[in-house]
Amino acid sequence: MSNNEKNNIADNIKKVLIVFLAFFIALISYINYIYVFKSDEYKESAFNKRHQAERDKVLRGTIFDRDMNALTSSEKNGEFDQTRKYLYPEQFAHVIGYYDVVYGLSGLEKKFDKVLSGNDQFSLKNSLVKMRMKLEIV
């Protein structure tokens, strides 16, 4: 093998190493970008099954109307499983929305998810105070 061929092979190896290094740096940069900027979005995603399992540890709260009549109820079926029953599905479906493992949340179920799942104790009180203040203004 001549000196020229050895230099050619060494140059090609250097080029391949530089390409792999660039891909490695790009991969590490993308992972850090996701970790720093997108982690909250992925954590709250409907596709995050850990979030659903954590939510099902606690029996979901009941939604009441203004006369304190129950509109929903929940029953535990196991440690990580519960059944949500809507007591007036035809009348209040558009307002209450739904809570489903496959389809996610909508309506009041989505708006008050943290309260209904027992994660946020103060937002219900604050929401009710704000609603009362709005009603008094009107």
mmCIF file with all atom_site columns, C-alpha atoms in Angstrom:
data_model
loop_
_atom_site.group_PDB
_atom_site.id
_atom_site.type_symbol
_atom_site.label_atom_id
_atom_site.label_alt_id
_atom_site.label_comp_id
_atom_site.label_asym_id
_atom_site.label_entity_id
_atom_site.label_seq_id
_atom_site.pdbx_PDB_ins_code
_atom_site.Cartn_x
_atom_site.Cartn_y
_atom_site.Cartn_z
_atom_site.occupancy
_atom_site.B_iso_or_equiv
_atom_site.pdbx_formal_charge
_atom_site.auth_seq_id
_atom_site.auth_comp_id
_atom_site.auth_asym_id
_atom_site.auth_atom_id
_atom_site.pdbx_PDB_model_num
ATOM 1   C CA . MET A 1 1   ? 0.000   0.000  0.000  1.00 0.00 ? 1   MET A CA 1
ATOM 2   C CA . SER A 1 2   ? 1.309   3.349  -0.925 1.00 0.00 ? 2   SER A CA 1
ATOM 3   C CA . ASN A 1 3   ? 1.446   6.411  1.273  1.00 0.00 ? 3   ASN A CA 1
ATOM 4   C CA . ASN A 1 4   ? -1.212  8.100  -0.861 1.00 0.00 ? 4   ASN A CA 1
ATOM 5   C CA . GLU A 1 5   ? -3.701  5.229  -0.307 1.00 0.00 ? 5   GLU A CA 1
ATOM 6   C CA . LYS A 1 6   ? -3.043  5.254  3.470  1.00 0.00 ? 6   LYS A CA 1
ATOM 7   C CA . ASN A 1 7   ? -3.703  9.011  3.589  1.00 0.00 ? 7   ASN A CA 1
ATOM 8   C CA . ASN A 1 8   ? -6.887  8.498  1.538  1.00 0.00 ? 8   ASN A CA 1
ATOM 9   C CA . ILE A 1 9   ? -8.183  5.835  3.957  1.00 0.00 ? 9   ILE A CA 1
ATOM 10  C CA . ALA A 1 10  ? -7.280  7.968  6.975  1.00 0.00 ? 10  ALA A CA 1
ATOM 11  C CA . ASP A 1 11  ? -9.089  10.972 5.447  1.00 0.00 ? 11  ASP A CA 1
ATOM 12  C CA . ASN A 1 12  ? -12.176 8.837  4.755  1.00 0.00 ? 12  ASN A CA 1
ATOM 13  C CA . ILE A 1 13  ? -12.184 7.523  8.331  1.00 0.00 ? 13  ILE A CA 1
ATOM 14  C CA . LYS A 1 14  ? -11.913 11.097 9.640  1.00 0.00 ? 14  LYS A CA 1
ATOM 15  C CA . LYS A 1 15  ? -14.845 12.180 7.444  1.00 0.00 ? 15  LYS A CA 1
ATOM 16  C CA . VAL A 1 16  ? -17.012 9.282  8.666  1.00 0.00 ? 16  VAL A CA 1
ATOM 17  C CA . LEU A 1 17  ? -16.100 10.071 12.298 1.00 0.00 ? 17  LEU A CA 1
ATOM 18  C CA . ILE A 1 18  ? -17.006 13.737 11.785 1.00 0.00 ? 18  ILE A CA 1
ATOM 19  C CA . VAL A 1 19  ? -20.394 12.740 10.325 1.00 0.00 ? 19  VAL A CA 1
ATOM 20  C CA . PHE A 1 20  ? -21.076 10.376 13.253 1.00 0.00 ? 20  PHE A CA 1
ATOM 21  C CA . LEU A 1 21  ? -19.983 13.054 15.713 1.00 0.00 ? 21  LEU A CA 1
ATOM 22  C CA . ALA A 1 22  ? -22.352 15.579 14.085 1.00 0.00 ? 22  ALA A CA 1
ATOM 23  C CA . PHE A 1 23  ? -25.259 13.086 14.314 1.00 0.00 ? 23  PHE A CA 1
ATOM 24  C CA . PHE A 1 24  ? -24.395 12.335 17.935 1.00 0.00 ? 24  PHE A CA 1
ATOM 25  C CA . ILE A 1 25  ? -24.323 16.041 18.832 1.00 0.00 ? 25  ILE A CA 1
ATOM 26  C CA . ALA A 1 26  ? -27.647 16.570 17.013 1.00 0.00 ? 26  ALA A CA 1
ATOM 27  C CA . LEU A 1 27  ? -29.218 13.646 18.893 1.00 0.00 ? 27  LEU A CA 1
ATOM 28  C CA . ILE A 1 28  ? -28.010 14.870 22.286 1.00 0.00 ? 28  ILE A CA 1
ATOM 29  C CA . SER A 1 29  ? -29.193 18.407 21.470 1.00 0.00 ? 29  SER A CA 1
ATOM 30  C CA . TYR A 1 30  ? -32.665 17.146 20.485 1.00 0.00 ? 30  TYR A CA 1
ATOM 31  C CA . ILE A 1 31  ? -32.976 15.065 23.666 1.00 0.00 ? 31  ILE A CA 1
ATOM 32  C CA . ASN A 1 32  ? -32.035 18.111 25.753 1.00 0.00 ? 32  ASN A CA 1
ATOM 33  C CA . TYR A 1 33  ? -34.513 20.273 23.818 1.00 0.00 ? 33  TYR A CA 1
ATOM 34  C CA . ILE A 1 34  ? -37.319 17.809 24.578 1.00 0.00 ? 34  ILE A CA 1
ATOM 35  C CA . TYR A 1 35  ? -36.287 17.559 28.220 1.00 0.00 ? 35  TYR A CA 1
ATOM 36  C CA . VAL A 1 36  ? -36.098 21.314 28.780 1.00 0.00 ? 36  VAL A CA 1
ATOM 37  C CA . PHE A 1 37  ? -38.878 22.723 26.565 1.00 0.00 ? 37  PHE A CA 1
ATOM 38  C CA . LYS A 1 38  ? -41.364 19.928 25.855 1.00 0.00 ? 38  LYS A CA 1
ATOM 39  C CA . SER A 1 39  ? -41.389 17.851 29.053 1.00 0.00 ? 39  SER A CA 1
ATOM 40  C CA . ASP A 1 40  ? -44.500 19.533 30.512 1.00 0.00 ? 40  ASP A CA 1
ATOM 41  C CA . GLU A 1 41  ? -46.380 19.073 27.248 1.00 0.00 ? 41  GLU A CA 1
ATOM 42  C CA . TYR A 1 42  ? -45.525 15.363 27.112 1.00 0.00 ? 42  TYR A CA 1
ATOM 43  C CA . LYS A 1 43  ? -46.274 14.914 30.805 1.00 0.00 ? 43  LYS A CA 1
ATOM 44  C CA . GLU A 1 44  ? -49.814 16.300 30.402 1.00 0.00 ? 44  GLU A CA 1
ATOM 45  C CA . SER A 1 45  ? -50.468 14.508 27.101 1.00 0.00 ? 45  SER A CA 1
ATOM 46  C CA . ALA A 1 46  ? -53.549 12.308 26.838 1.00 0.00 ? 46  ALA A CA 1
ATOM 47  C CA . PHE A 1 47  ? -51.305 9.558  25.457 1.00 0.00 ? 47  PHE A CA 1
ATOM 48  C CA . ASN A 1 48  ? -49.280 9.371  28.676 1.00 0.00 ? 48  ASN A CA 1
ATOM 49  C CA . LYS A 1 49  ? -50.500 6.140  30.307 1.00 0.00 ? 49  LYS A CA 1
ATOM 50  C CA . ARG A 1 50  ? -48.718 6.875  33.593 1.00 0.00 ? 50  ARG A CA 1
ATOM 51  C CA . HIS A 1 51  ? -50.858 9.969  33.986 1.00 0.00 ? 51  HIS A CA 1
ATOM 52  C CA . GLN A 1 52  ? -53.996 7.871  33.534 1.00 0.00 ? 52  GLN A CA 1
ATOM 53  C CA . ALA A 1 53  ? -52.825 5.265  36.063 1.00 0.00 ? 53  ALA A CA 1
ATOM 54  C CA . GLU A 1 54  ? -51.981 7.990  38.581 1.00 0.00 ? 54  GLU A CA 1
ATOM 55  C CA . ARG A 1 55  ? -55.379 9.589  38.010 1.00 0.00 ? 55  ARG A CA 1
ATOM 56  C CA . ASP A 1 56  ? -57.180 6.269  38.632 1.00 0.00 ? 56  ASP A CA 1
ATOM 57  C CA . LYS A 1 57  ? -55.504 5.665  42.006 1.00 0.00 ? 57  LYS A CA 1
ATOM 58  C CA . VAL A 1 58  ? -57.985 8.068  43.586 1.00 0.00 ? 58  VAL A CA 1
ATOM 59  C CA . LEU A 1 59  ? -61.722 7.675  43.163 1.00 0.00 ? 59  LEU A CA 1
ATOM 60  C CA . ARG A 1 60  ? -62.887 10.455 40.848 1.00 0.00 ? 60  ARG A CA 1
ATOM 61  C CA . GLY A 1 61  ? -65.095 13.089 42.485 1.00 0.00 ? 61  GLY A CA 1
ATOM 62  C CA . THR A 1 62  ? -68.790 13.622 41.958 1.00 0.00 ? 62  THR A CA 1
ATOM 63  C CA . ILE A 1 63  ? -70.160 16.519 39.929 1.00 0.00 ? 63  ILE A CA 1
ATOM 64  C CA . PHE A 1 64  ? -73.199 18.204 41.492 1.00 0.00 ? 64  PHE A CA 1
ATOM 65  C CA . ASP A 1 65  ? -75.742 20.639 40.090 1.00 0.00 ? 65  ASP A CA 1
ATOM 66  C CA . ARG A 1 66  ? -76.628 23.878 41.868 1.00 0.00 ? 66  ARG A CA 1
ATOM 67  C CA . ASP A 1 67  ? -79.201 22.083 44.078 1.00 0.00 ? 67  ASP A CA 1
ATOM 68  C CA . MET A 1 68  ? -76.534 19.556 45.176 1.00 0.00 ? 68  MET A CA 1
ATOM 69  C CA . ASN A 1 69  ? -78.031 16.700 43.139 1.00 0.00 ? 69  ASN A CA 1
ATOM 70  C CA . ALA A 1 70  ? -75.349 14.302 41.928 1.00 0.00 ? 70  ALA A CA 1
ATOM 71  C CA . LEU A 1 71  ? -74.847 14.272 38.155 1.00 0.00 ? 71  LEU A CA 1
ATOM 72  C CA . THR A 1 72  ? -72.006 11.728 38.154 1.00 0.00 ? 72  THR A CA 1
ATOM 73  C CA . SER A 1 73  ? -70.710 8.938  40.336 1.00 0.00 ? 73  SER A CA 1
ATOM 74  C CA . SER A 1 74  ? -67.651 6.690  40.349 1.00 0.00 ? 74  SER A CA 1
ATOM 75  C CA . GLU A 1 75  ? -66.989 3.139  41.541 1.00 0.00 ? 75  GLU A CA 1
ATOM 76  C CA . LYS A 1 76  ? -63.631 1.442  42.084 1.00 0.00 ? 76  LYS A CA 1
ATOM 77  C CA . ASN A 1 77  ? -63.188 -1.842 40.196 1.00 0.00 ? 77  ASN A CA 1
ATOM 78  C CA . GLY A 1 78  ? -59.593 -2.449 41.230 1.00 0.00 ? 78  GLY A CA 1
ATOM 79  C CA . GLU A 1 79  ? -56.494 -0.594 42.312 1.00 0.00 ? 79  GLU A CA 1
ATOM 80  C CA . PHE A 1 80  ? -56.072 1.206  38.967 1.00 0.00 ? 80  PHE A CA 1
ATOM 81  C CA . ASP A 1 81  ? -59.558 0.899  37.484 1.00 0.00 ? 81  ASP A CA 1
ATOM 82  C CA . GLN A 1 82  ? -62.807 2.713  38.088 1.00 0.00 ? 82  GLN A CA 1
ATOM 83  C CA . THR A 1 83  ? -66.162 3.087  36.381 1.00 0.00 ? 83  THR A CA 1
ATOM 84  C CA . ARG A 1 84  ? -67.634 6.528  35.781 1.00 0.00 ? 84  ARG A CA 1
ATOM 85  C CA . LYS A 1 85  ? -71.442 6.724  35.688 1.00 0.00 ? 85  LYS A CA 1
ATOM 86  C CA . TYR A 1 86  ? -73.387 9.653  34.301 1.00 0.00 ? 86  TYR A CA 1
ATOM 87  C CA . LEU A 1 87  ? -76.757 9.771  36.036 1.00 0.00 ? 87  LEU A CA 1
ATOM 88  C CA . TYR A 1 88  ? -78.425 12.064 33.440 1.00 0.00 ? 88  TYR A CA 1
ATOM 89  C CA . PRO A 1 89  ? -76.522 11.326 30.218 1.00 0.00 ? 89  PRO A CA 1
ATOM 90  C CA . GLU A 1 90  ? -79.026 12.773 27.755 1.00 0.00 ? 90  GLU A CA 1
ATOM 91  C CA . GLN A 1 91  ? -79.732 16.021 29.573 1.00 0.00 ? 91  GLN A CA 1
ATOM 92  C CA . PHE A 1 92  ? -76.229 17.056 30.646 1.00 0.00 ? 92  PHE A CA 1
ATOM 93  C CA . ALA A 1 93  ? -73.830 15.252 28.290 1.00 0.00 ? 93  ALA A CA 1
ATOM 94  C CA . HIS A 1 94  ? -72.872 18.414 26.396 1.00 0.00 ? 94  HIS A CA 1
ATOM 95  C CA . VAL A 1 95  ? -71.985 20.259 29.629 1.00 0.00 ? 95  VAL A CA 1
ATOM 96  C CA . ILE A 1 96  ? -70.441 17.496 31.733 1.00 0.00 ? 96  ILE A CA 1
ATOM 97  C CA . GLY A 1 97  ? -68.520 16.013 28.817 1.00 0.00 ? 97  GLY A CA 1
ATOM 98  C CA . TYR A 1 98  ? -66.872 12.639 29.262 1.00 0.00 ? 98  TYR A CA 1
ATOM 99  C CA . TYR A 1 99  ? -64.025 10.876 31.017 1.00 0.00 ? 99  TYR A CA 1
ATOM 100 C CA . ASP A 1 100 ? -62.671 7.970  29.006 1.00 0.00 ? 100 ASP A CA 1
ATOM 101 C CA . VAL A 1 101 ? -59.354 6.140  28.871 1.00 0.00 ? 101 VAL A CA 1
ATOM 102 C CA . VAL A 1 102 ? -59.414 5.955  25.066 1.00 0.00 ? 102 VAL A CA 1
ATOM 103 C CA . TYR A 1 103 ? -60.963 9.319  24.146 1.00 0.00 ? 103 TYR A CA 1
ATOM 104 C CA . GLY A 1 104 ? -59.658 11.472 26.988 1.00 0.00 ? 104 GLY A CA 1
ATOM 105 C CA . LEU A 1 105 ? -61.597 14.288 28.644 1.00 0.00 ? 105 LEU A CA 1
ATOM 106 C CA . SER A 1 106 ? -64.034 16.990 27.607 1.00 0.00 ? 106 SER A CA 1
ATOM 107 C CA . GLY A 1 107 ? -66.398 19.535 29.140 1.00 0.00 ? 107 GLY A CA 1
ATOM 108 C CA . LEU A 1 108 ? -66.472 19.925 32.917 1.00 0.00 ? 108 LEU A CA 1
ATOM 109 C CA . GLU A 1 109 ? -64.567 16.650 33.251 1.00 0.00 ? 109 GLU A CA 1
ATOM 110 C CA . LYS A 1 110 ? -61.627 18.305 31.495 1.00 0.00 ? 110 LYS A CA 1
ATOM 111 C CA . LYS A 1 111 ? -61.991 21.757 33.065 1.00 0.00 ? 111 LYS A CA 1
ATOM 112 C CA . PHE A 1 112 ? -62.016 20.411 36.637 1.00 0.00 ? 112 PHE A CA 1
ATOM 113 C CA . ASP A 1 113 ? -59.849 17.328 36.086 1.00 0.00 ? 113 ASP A CA 1
ATOM 114 C CA . LYS A 1 114 ? -57.323 18.186 38.794 1.00 0.00 ? 114 LYS A CA 1
ATOM 115 C CA . VAL A 1 115 ? -60.068 18.823 41.318 1.00 0.00 ? 115 VAL A CA 1
ATOM 116 C CA . LEU A 1 116 ? -62.055 15.700 40.420 1.00 0.00 ? 116 LEU A CA 1
ATOM 117 C CA . SER A 1 117 ? -58.958 13.517 40.584 1.00 0.00 ? 117 SER A CA 1
ATOM 118 C CA . GLY A 1 118 ? -57.915 14.967 43.952 1.00 0.00 ? 118 GLY A CA 1
ATOM 119 C CA . ASN A 1 119 ? -54.759 16.749 42.778 1.00 0.00 ? 119 ASN A CA 1
ATOM 120 C CA . ASP A 1 120 ? -55.807 20.377 43.219 1.00 0.00 ? 120 ASP A CA 1
ATOM 121 C CA . GLN A 1 121 ? -57.821 21.239 46.315 1.00 0.00 ? 121 GLN A CA 1
ATOM 122 C CA . PHE A 1 122 ? -57.817 25.011 46.040 1.00 0.00 ? 122 PHE A CA 1
ATOM 123 C CA . SER A 1 123 ? -58.826 25.594 42.430 1.00 0.00 ? 123 SER A CA 1
ATOM 124 C CA . LEU A 1 124 ? -62.432 24.467 43.012 1.00 0.00 ? 124 LEU A CA 1
ATOM 125 C CA . LYS A 1 125 ? -62.864 27.024 45.773 1.00 0.00 ? 125 LYS A CA 1
ATOM 126 C CA . ASN A 1 126 ? -61.267 29.742 43.638 1.00 0.00 ? 126 ASN A CA 1
ATOM 127 C CA . SER A 1 127 ? -63.398 28.801 40.631 1.00 0.00 ? 127 SER A CA 1
ATOM 128 C CA . LEU A 1 128 ? -66.589 28.907 42.655 1.00 0.00 ? 128 LEU A CA 1
ATOM 129 C CA . VAL A 1 129 ? -65.662 32.291 44.122 1.00 0.00 ? 129 VAL A CA 1
ATOM 130 C CA . LYS A 1 130 ? -64.938 33.669 40.633 1.00 0.00 ? 130 LYS A CA 1
ATOM 131 C CA . MET A 1 131 ? -68.214 32.282 39.283 1.00 0.00 ? 131 MET A CA 1
ATOM 132 C CA . ARG A 1 132 ? -70.156 33.819 42.169 1.00 0.00 ? 132 ARG A CA 1
ATOM 133 C CA . MET A 1 133 ? -68.457 37.176 41.589 1.00 0.00 ? 133 MET A CA 1
ATOM 134 C CA . LYS A 1 134 ? -69.405 37.068 37.885 1.00 0.00 ? 134 LYS A CA 1
ATOM 135 C CA . LEU A 1 135 ? -73.012 36.239 38.758 1.00 0.00 ? 135 LEU A CA 1
ATOM 136 C CA . GLU A 1 136 ? -73.202 39.124 41.226 1.00 0.00 ? 136 GLU A CA 1
ATOM 137 C CA . ILE A 1 137 ? -71.923 41.545 38.579 1.00 0.00 ? 137 ILE A CA 1
ATOM 138 C CA . VAL A 1 138 ? -74.613 40.478 36.094 1.00 0.00 ? 138 VAL A CA 1
#
